Short mmCIF file of C-alpha atoms in Angstrom, two decimals:
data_model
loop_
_atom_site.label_atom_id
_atom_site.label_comp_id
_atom_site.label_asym_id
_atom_site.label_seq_id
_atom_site.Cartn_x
_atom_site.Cartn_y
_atom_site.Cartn_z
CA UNK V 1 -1.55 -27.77 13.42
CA UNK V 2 -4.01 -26.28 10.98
CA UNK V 3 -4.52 -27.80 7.60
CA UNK V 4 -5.13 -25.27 4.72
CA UNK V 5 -6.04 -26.60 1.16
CA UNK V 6 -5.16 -24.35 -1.85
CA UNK V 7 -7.54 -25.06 -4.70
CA UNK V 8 -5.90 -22.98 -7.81
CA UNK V 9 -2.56 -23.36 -5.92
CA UNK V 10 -0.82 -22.97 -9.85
CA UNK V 11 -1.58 -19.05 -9.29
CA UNK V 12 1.56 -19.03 -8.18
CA UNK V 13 1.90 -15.25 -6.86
CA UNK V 14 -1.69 -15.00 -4.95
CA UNK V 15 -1.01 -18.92 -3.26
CA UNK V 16 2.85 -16.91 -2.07
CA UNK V 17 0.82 -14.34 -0.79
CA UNK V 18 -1.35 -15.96 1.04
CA UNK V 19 0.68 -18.92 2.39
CA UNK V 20 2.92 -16.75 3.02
CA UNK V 21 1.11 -14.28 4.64
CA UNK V 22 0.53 -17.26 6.86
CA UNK V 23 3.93 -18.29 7.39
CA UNK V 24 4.00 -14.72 9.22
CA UNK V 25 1.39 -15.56 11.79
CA UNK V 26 3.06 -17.46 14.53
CA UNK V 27 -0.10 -19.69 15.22
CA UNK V 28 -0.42 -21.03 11.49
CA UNK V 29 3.71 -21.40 10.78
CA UNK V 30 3.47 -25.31 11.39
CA UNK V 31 0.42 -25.52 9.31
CA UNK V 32 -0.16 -28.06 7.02
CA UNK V 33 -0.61 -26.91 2.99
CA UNK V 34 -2.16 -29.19 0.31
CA UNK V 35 -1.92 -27.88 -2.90
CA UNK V 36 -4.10 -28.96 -5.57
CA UNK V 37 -4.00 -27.78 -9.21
CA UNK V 38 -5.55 -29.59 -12.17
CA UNK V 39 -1.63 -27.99 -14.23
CA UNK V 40 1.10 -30.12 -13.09
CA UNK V 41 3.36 -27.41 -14.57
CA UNK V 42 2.20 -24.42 -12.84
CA UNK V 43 1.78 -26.64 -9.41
CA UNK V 44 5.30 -27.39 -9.41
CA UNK V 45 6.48 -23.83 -9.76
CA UNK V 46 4.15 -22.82 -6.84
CA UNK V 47 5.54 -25.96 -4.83
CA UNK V 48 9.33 -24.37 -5.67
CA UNK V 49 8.12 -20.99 -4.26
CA UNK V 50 6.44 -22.12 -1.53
CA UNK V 51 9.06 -24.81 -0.79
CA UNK V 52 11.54 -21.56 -0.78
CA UNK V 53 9.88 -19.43 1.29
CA UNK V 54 9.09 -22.40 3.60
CA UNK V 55 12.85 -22.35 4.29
CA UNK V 56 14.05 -18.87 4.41
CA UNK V 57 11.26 -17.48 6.80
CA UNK V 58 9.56 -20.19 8.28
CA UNK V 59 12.44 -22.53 9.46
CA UNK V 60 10.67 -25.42 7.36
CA UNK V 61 7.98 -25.69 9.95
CA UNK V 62 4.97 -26.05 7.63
CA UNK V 63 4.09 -28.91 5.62
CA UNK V 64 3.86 -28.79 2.40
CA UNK V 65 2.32 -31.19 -0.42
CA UNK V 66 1.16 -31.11 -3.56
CA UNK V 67 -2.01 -32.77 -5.32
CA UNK V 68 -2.42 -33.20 -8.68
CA UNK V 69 -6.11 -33.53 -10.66
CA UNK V 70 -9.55 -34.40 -9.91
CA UNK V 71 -8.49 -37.81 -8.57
CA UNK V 72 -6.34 -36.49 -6.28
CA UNK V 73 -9.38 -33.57 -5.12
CA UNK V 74 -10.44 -35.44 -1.98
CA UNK V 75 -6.51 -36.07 -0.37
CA UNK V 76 -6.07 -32.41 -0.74
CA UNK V 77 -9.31 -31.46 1.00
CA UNK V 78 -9.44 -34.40 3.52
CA UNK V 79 -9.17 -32.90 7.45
CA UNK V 80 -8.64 -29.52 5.95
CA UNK V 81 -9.54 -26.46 8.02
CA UNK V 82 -9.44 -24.13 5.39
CA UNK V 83 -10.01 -24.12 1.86
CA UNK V 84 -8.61 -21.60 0.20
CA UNK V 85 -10.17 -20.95 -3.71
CA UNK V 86 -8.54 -19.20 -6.20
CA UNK V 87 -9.44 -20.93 -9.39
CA UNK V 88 -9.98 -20.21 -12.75
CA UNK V 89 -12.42 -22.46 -15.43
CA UNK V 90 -11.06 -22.53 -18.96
CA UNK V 91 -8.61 -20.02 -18.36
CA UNK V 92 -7.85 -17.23 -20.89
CA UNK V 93 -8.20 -19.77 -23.95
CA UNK V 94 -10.67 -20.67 -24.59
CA UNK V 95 -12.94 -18.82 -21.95
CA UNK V 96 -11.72 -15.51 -21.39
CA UNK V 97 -11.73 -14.85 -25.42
CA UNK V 98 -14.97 -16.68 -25.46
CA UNK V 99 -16.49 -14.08 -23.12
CA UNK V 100 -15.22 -11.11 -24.99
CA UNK V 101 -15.20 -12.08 -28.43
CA UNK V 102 -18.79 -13.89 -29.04
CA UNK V 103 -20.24 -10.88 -27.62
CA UNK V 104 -18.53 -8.13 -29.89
CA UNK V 105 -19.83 -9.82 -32.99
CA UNK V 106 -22.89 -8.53 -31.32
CA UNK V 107 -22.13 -4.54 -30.75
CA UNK V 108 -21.20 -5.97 -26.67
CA UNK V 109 -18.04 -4.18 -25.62
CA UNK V 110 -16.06 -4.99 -22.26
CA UNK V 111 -13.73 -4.11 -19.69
CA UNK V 112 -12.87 -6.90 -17.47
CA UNK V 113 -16.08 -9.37 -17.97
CA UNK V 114 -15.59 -11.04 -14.48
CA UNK V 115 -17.75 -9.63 -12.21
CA UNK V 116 -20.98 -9.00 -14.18
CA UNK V 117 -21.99 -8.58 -17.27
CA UNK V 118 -22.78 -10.84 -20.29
CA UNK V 119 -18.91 -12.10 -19.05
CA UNK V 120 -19.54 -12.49 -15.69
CA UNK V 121 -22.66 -14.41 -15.82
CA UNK V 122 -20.70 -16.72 -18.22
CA UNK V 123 -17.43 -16.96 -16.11
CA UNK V 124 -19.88 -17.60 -13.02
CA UNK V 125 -22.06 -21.02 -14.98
CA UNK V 126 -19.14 -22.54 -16.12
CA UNK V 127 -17.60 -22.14 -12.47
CA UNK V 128 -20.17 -22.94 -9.99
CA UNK V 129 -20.72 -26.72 -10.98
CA UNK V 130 -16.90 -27.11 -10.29
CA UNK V 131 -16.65 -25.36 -6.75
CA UNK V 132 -20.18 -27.29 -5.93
CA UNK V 133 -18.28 -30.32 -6.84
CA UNK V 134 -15.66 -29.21 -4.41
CA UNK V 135 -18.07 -28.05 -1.78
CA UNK V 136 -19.74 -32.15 -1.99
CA UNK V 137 -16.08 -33.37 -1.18
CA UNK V 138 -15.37 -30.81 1.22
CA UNK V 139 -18.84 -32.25 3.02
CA UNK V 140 -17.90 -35.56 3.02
CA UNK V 141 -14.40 -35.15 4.12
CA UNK V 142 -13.79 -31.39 5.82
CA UNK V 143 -17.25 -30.93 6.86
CA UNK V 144 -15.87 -28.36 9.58
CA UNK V 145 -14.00 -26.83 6.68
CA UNK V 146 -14.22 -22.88 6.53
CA UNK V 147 -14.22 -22.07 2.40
CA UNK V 148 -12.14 -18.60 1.92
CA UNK V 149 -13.12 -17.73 -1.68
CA UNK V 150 -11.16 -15.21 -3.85
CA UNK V 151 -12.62 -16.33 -7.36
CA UNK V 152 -15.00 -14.14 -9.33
CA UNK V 153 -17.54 -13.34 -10.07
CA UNK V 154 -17.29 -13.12 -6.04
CA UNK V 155 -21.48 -12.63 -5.02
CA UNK V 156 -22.72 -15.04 -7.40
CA UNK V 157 -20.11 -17.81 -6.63
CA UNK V 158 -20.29 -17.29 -2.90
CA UNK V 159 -24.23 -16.88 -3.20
CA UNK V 160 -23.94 -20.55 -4.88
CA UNK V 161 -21.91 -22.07 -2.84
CA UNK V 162 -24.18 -20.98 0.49
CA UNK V 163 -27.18 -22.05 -1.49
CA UNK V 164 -26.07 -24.93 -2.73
CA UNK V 165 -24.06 -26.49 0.03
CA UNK V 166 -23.67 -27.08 3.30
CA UNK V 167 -19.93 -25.34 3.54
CA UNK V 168 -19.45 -22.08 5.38
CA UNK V 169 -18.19 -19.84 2.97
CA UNK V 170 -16.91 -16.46 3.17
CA UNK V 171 -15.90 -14.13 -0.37
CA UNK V 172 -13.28 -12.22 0.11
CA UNK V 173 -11.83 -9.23 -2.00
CA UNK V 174 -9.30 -6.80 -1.81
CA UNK V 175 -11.14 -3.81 -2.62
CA UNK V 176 -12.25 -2.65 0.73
CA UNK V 177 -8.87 -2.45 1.99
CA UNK V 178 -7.65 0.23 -0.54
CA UNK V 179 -10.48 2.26 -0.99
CA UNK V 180 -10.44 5.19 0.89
CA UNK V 181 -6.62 5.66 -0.05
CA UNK V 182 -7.78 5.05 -3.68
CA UNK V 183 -9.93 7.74 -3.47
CA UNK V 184 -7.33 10.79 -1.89
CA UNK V 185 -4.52 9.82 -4.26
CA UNK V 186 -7.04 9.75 -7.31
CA UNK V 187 -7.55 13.37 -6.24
CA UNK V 188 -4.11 14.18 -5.58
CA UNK V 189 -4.14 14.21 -1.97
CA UNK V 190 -1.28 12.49 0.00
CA UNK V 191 -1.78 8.85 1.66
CA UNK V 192 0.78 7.54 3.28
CA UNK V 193 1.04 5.00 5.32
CA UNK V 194 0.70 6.73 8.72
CA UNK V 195 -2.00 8.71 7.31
CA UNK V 196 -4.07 5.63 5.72
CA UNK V 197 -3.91 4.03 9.39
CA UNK V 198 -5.82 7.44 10.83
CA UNK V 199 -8.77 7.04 8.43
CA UNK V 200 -11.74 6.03 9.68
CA UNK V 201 -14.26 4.42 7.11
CA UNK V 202 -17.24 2.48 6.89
CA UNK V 203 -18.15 0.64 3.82
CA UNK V 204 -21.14 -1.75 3.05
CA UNK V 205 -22.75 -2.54 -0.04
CA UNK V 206 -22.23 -5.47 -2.75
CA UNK V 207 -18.98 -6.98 -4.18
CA UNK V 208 -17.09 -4.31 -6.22
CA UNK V 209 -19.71 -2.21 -5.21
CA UNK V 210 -19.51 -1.78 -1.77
CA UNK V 211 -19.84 1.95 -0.32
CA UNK V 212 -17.17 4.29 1.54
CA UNK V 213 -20.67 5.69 3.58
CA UNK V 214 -18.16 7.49 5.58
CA UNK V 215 -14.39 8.59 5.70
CA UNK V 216 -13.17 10.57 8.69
CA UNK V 217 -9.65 12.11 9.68
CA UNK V 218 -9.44 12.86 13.66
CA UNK V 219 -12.82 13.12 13.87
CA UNK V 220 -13.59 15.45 10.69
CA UNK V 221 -15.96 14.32 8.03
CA UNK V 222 -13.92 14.19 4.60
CA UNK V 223 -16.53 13.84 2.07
CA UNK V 224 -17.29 17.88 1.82
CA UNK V 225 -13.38 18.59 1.08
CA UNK V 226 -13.30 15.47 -1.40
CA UNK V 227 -16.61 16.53 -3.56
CA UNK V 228 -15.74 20.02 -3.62
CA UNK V 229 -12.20 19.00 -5.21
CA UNK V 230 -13.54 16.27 -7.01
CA UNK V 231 -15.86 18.83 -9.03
CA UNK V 232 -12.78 20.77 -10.42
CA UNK V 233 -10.88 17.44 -11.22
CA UNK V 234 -13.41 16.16 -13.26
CA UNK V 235 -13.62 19.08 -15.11
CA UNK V 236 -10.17 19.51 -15.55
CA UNK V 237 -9.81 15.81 -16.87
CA UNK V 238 -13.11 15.71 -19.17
CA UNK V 239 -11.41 18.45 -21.44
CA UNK V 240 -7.88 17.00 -20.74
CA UNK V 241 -5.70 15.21 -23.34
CA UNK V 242 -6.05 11.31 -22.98
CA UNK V 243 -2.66 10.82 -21.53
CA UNK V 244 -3.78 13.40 -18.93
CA UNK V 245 -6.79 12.02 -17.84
CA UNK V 246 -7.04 9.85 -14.60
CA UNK V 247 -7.99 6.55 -14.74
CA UNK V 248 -10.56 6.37 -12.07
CA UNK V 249 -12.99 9.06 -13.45
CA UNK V 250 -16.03 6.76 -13.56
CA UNK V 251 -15.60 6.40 -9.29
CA UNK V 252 -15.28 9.71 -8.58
CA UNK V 253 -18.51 10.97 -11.26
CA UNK V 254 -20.27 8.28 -9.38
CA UNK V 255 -19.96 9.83 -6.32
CA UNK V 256 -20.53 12.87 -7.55
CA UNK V 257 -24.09 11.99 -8.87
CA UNK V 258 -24.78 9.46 -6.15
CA UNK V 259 -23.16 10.76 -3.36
CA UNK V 260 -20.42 8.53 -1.81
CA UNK V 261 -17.39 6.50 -3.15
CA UNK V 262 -17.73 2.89 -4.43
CA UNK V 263 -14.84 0.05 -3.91
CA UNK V 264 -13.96 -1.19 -7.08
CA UNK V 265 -12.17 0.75 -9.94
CA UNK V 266 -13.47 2.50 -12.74
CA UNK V 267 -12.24 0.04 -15.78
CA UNK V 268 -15.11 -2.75 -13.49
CA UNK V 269 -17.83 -0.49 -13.00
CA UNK V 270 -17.83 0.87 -16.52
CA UNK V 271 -19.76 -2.25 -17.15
CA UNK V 272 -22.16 -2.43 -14.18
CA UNK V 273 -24.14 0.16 -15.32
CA UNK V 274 -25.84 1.44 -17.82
CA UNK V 275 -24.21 4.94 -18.59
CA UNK V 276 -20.75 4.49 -19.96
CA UNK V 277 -20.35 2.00 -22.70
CA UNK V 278 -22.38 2.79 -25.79
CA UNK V 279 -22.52 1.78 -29.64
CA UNK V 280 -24.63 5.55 -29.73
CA UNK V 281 -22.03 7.40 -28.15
CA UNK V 282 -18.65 6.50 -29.01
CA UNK V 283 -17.29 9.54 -27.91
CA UNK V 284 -17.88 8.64 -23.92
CA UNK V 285 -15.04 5.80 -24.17
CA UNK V 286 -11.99 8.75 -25.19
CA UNK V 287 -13.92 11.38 -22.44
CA UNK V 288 -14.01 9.25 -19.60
CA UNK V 289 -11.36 6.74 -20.57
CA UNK V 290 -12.19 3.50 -20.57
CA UNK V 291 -10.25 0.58 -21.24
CA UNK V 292 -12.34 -1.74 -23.52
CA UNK V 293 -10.67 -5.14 -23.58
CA UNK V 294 -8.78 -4.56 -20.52
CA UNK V 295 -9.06 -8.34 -19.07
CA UNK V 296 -7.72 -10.07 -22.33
CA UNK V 297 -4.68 -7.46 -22.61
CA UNK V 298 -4.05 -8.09 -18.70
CA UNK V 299 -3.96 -11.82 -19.14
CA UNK V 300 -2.14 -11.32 -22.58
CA UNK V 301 0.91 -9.88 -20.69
CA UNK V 302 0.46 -11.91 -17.87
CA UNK V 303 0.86 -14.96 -19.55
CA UNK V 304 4.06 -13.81 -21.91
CA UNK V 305 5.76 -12.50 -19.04
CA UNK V 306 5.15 -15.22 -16.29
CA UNK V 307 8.33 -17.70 -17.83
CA UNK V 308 10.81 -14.48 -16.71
CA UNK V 309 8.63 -13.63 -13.40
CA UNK V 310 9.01 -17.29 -12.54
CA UNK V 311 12.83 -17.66 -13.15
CA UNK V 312 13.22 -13.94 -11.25
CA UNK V 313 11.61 -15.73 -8.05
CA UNK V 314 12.76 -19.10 -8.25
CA UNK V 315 16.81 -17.87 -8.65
CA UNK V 316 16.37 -16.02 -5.64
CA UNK V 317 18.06 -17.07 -3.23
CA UNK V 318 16.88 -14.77 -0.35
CA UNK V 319 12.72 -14.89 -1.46
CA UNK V 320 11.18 -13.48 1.39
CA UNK V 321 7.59 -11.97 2.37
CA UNK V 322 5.80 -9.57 4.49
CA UNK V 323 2.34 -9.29 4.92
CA UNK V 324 0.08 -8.25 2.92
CA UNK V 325 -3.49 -6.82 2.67
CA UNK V 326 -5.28 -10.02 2.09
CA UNK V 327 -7.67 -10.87 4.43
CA UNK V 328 -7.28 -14.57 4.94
CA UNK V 329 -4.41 -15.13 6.86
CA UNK V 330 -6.01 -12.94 9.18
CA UNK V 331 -9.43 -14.99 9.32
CA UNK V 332 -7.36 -17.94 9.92
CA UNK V 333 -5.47 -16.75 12.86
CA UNK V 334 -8.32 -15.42 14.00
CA UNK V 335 -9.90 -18.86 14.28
CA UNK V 336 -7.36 -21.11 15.33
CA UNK V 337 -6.18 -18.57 18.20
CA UNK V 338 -9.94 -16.73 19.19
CA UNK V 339 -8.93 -13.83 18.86
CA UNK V 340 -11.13 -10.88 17.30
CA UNK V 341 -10.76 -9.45 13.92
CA UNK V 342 -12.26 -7.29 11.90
CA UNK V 343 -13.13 -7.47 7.97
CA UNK V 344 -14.99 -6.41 4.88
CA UNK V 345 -16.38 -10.01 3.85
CA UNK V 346 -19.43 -11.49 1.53
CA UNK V 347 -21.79 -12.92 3.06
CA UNK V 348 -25.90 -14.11 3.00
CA UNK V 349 -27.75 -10.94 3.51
CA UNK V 350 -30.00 -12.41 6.21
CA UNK V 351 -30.65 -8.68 7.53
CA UNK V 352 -27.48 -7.45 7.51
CA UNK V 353 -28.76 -4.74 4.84
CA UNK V 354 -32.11 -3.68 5.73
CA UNK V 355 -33.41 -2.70 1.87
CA UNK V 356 -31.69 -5.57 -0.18
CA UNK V 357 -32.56 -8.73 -0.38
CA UNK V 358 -32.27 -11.65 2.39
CA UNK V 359 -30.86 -14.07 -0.33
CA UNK V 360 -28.18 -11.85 -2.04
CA UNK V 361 -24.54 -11.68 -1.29
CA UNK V 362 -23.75 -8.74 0.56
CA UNK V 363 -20.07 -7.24 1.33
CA UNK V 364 -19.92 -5.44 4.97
CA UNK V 365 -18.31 -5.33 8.18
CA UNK V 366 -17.54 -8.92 9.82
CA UNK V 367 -16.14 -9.58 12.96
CA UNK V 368 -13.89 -12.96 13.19
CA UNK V 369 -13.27 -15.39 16.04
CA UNK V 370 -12.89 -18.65 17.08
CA UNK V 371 -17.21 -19.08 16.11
CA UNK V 372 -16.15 -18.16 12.58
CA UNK V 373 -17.27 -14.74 10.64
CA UNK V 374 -20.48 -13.28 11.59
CA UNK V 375 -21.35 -10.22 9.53
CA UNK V 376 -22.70 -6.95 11.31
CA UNK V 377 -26.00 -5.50 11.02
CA UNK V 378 -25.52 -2.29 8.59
CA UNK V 379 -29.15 -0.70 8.57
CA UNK V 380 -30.17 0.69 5.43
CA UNK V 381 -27.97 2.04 2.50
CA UNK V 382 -28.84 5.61 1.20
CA UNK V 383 -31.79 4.96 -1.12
CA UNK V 384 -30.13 5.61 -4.58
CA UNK V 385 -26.71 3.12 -3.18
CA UNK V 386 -29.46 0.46 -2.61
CA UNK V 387 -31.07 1.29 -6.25
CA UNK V 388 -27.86 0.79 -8.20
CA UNK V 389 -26.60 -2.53 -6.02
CA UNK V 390 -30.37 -3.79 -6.75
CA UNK V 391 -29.54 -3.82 -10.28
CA UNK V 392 -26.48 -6.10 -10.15
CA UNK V 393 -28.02 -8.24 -7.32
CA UNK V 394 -30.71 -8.85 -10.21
CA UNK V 395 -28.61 -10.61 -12.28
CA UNK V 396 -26.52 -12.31 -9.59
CA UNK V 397 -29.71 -13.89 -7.53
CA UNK V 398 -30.57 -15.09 -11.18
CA UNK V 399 -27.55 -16.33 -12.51
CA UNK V 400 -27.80 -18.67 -9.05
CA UNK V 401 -30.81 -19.35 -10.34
CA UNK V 402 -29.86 -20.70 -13.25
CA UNK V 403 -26.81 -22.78 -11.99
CA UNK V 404 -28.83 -24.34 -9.16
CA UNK V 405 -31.64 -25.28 -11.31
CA UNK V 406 -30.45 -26.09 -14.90
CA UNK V 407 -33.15 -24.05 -16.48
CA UNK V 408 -32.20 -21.74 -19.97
CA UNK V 409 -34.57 -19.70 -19.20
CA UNK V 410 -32.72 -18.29 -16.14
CA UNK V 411 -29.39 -18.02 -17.98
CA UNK V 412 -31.94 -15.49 -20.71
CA UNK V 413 -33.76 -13.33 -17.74
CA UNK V 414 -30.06 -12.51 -15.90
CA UNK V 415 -29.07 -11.56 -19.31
CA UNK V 416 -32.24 -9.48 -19.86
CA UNK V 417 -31.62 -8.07 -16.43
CA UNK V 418 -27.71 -6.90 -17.08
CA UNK V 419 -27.84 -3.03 -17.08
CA UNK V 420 -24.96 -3.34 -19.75
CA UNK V 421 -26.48 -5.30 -21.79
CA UNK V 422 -29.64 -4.40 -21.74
CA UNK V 423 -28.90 -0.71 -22.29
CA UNK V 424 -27.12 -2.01 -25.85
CA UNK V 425 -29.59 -5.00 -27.49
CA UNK V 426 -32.99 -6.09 -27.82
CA UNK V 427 -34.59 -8.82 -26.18
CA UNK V 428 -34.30 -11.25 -28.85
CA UNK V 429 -30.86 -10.22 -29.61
CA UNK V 430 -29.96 -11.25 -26.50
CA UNK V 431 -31.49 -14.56 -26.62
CA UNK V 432 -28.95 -15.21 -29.41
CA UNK V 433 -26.15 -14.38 -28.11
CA UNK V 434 -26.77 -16.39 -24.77
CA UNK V 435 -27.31 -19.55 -26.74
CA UNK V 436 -24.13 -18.81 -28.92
CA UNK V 437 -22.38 -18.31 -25.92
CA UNK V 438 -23.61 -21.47 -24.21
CA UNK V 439 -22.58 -23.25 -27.69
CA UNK V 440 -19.50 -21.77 -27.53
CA UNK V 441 -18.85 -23.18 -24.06
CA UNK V 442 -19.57 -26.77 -24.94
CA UNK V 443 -18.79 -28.99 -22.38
CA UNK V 444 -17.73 -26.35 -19.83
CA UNK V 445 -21.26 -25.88 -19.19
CA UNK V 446 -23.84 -28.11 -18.03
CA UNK V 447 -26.79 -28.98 -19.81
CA UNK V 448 -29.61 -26.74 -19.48
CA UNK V 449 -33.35 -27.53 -19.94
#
């Protein structure tokens, strides 16, 4: 019987989907899961669902307990054989409005802030001294513990926790998974699911900017078709009306300028780069429609309508699940039973990427077995791919940096590094707004020499 710790467990819909992705795996249905949340609230609604779904498709055969605050950390981790992480620091108030709102008063505008950015590097220091205060209980008392992290910013807390621990760790993300059918249905090309399972991709790169390097149907290269209609779509939706446009235009220029298809959507990669979000040129958000502010509308709504999600699932009598795309049931069955599986994971570099570095977080192929995930050598990436993940490894390697070291001057330089941000202030500019934004975070944050 495998024991799998939830940390975040009160996120009540991803901890169903997982667990019960796992309830659907015959060699992890008697499986023990601890649940640990710091909101007793939330934690008991996830314990109802769970509880429920424990009953109707597992015949009760997991275990299933709950663990409530930092004293209670350690009984949820002890013996585990998986931790599962899915947390979020400060939440939407006050960090999520903290991240968007200090830097406006600057000219900064955002999408989703969780990935990179002025946001992300903030979301990442005021989350890595938590999970490296999980990963020291984890080595004293699940040392054979595999860590399956879903929390962003992805590289730079998976980069910390392999730097600054002794846990194997794995990120995982769901963008690989939907990424080629992303791209045909953005174009208006038919995906279903018969046709999804003939594609044959390859994808390496970085976290939410991973690759498709290639994308084959029975044997026939895609990418000429897909550029060739992707020029008259883009076209077509530059000069649309707003409510015409698609909302994945920034993926689909990229690849027309840089050649392939990246993983994450366009609203996220708006603000990895340098091109799209600009005080001098207002006019690009309207042309290529961008949602500014998406991340604080999304948790907005989220949050007003999780009372009547919450009473839809819990008055359901017949809650049931099917699998889903998530990866980590399968890396757990794939453990426990030795069996081989495939999957698009973040790991060390070490290699695996010939021109980026040995020490950043790399997402790419990874075979899974009863040794654990070992990542697959990918070569190098197409010169100008490399170039644009450099730029975002930049500020990951040194928002690490800065966590693992306590030194300001780290927290200034990933800043100073952030194509976003850098495209938009000057260098002393954005020495204020770090240190308003590490004021602003009080006690979240560490204290920094």
């Amino acid at each position: 019987m495998a024991k799998i710790t939830f940390m975040g467990a009160g996120s009540t819909v991803f901890a169903r989907n997982i667990i019960g992705d796992c309830m659907c795996r015959e060699a992890l249905k008697d499986s023990h899961f601890a649940l640990y949340d710091i909101d007793g609230e939330r934690l008991k609604e996830s314990e109802f669902i769970l509880k429920t779904l424990n009953a109707n498709i597992n015949d009760n055969r997991a275990t299933i307990t709950t663990h409530l605050g930092v004293r209670a950390r350690k009984a949820a981790l002890r013996n585990a054989d998986f931790v599962v992480n899915a947390i979020q620091v400060g939440g939407y108030e006050p960090s999520t409005v903290i991240d968007f709102e200090i830097p406006k008063k600057y000219g900064l505008r955002q999408t989703i802030a969780d990935t990179l950015g002025i946001g992300g590097i903030f979301r990442a220091l005021r989350t890595i001294p938590v999970m490296l205060d999980f990963a020291r209980d984890i080595e004293e008392v699940a040392p054979n513990a595999w860590f399956l992290n879903y929390t962003n910013p992805m590289a730079m807390l998976t980069g910390a926790m392999l730097r600054g621990s002794s846990v194997k760790t794995v990120g995982l993300c769901h963008s690989v998974q939907v990424c080629a059918k992303s791209l045909l249905t953005t174009l208006g090309l038919e995906c279903d699911e018969e046709r999804e399972k003939n594609l044959r991709t390859y994808i390496a790169g970085i976290n939410h900017m991973a690759w498709l390097l290639s994308i084959q149907e029975n044997g026939k290269d895609l990418y000429p078709e897909l550029k060739k209609l992707a020029d008259k779509k883009i076209k077509e939706w530059r000069k649309a009306a707003p409510a015409d446009k698609s909302g994945n235009m920034i993926r689909i220029e990229m690849m027309r300028k840089f050649g392939y298809y990246v993983t994450e959507s366009s609203e996220h990669n708006a603000e990895y780069q340098p091109y799209w979000i600009k005080s001098a040129y207002p006019e690009l958000i309207t042309e290529w429609n961008i949602p500014l502010d998406e991340y604080p509308r999304r948790c907005i709504k989220q949050i007003e309508g999780w009372k009547k999600q919450y009473a839809e699932l819990s008055n359901d009598p017949h809650l049931s699940h099917t699998l889903s795309r998530e990866y980590g049931s399968g890396i757990m069955n794939a453990i426990v039973t030795n069996t081989p599986y495939q999957i698009g994971g973040n790991v060390l570099n070490n290699g695996l990427i010939d021109n980026l570095p040995k020490e950043a977080v790399v997402e790419v192929p990874c075979l899974v077995d009863g040794s654990g995930v070992q990542g697959t050598h990918v070569g190098a990436l197409p010169v100008q791919c490399a170039a644009l993940n450099m730029t975002n490894i930049n500020v990951q390697l040194l928002t690490i940096e800065a966590a693992l070291t306590l030194k300001k001057e780290h927290i200034y330089q990933a800043a100073m590094l952030d194509p976003h941000t850098s495209a938009e202030l000057p260098i002393d500019t954005i020495v204020k707004l770090c240190d308003d934004l590490i004021k602003a975070h009080g006690d979240m944050l560490p204290k920094y020499r």
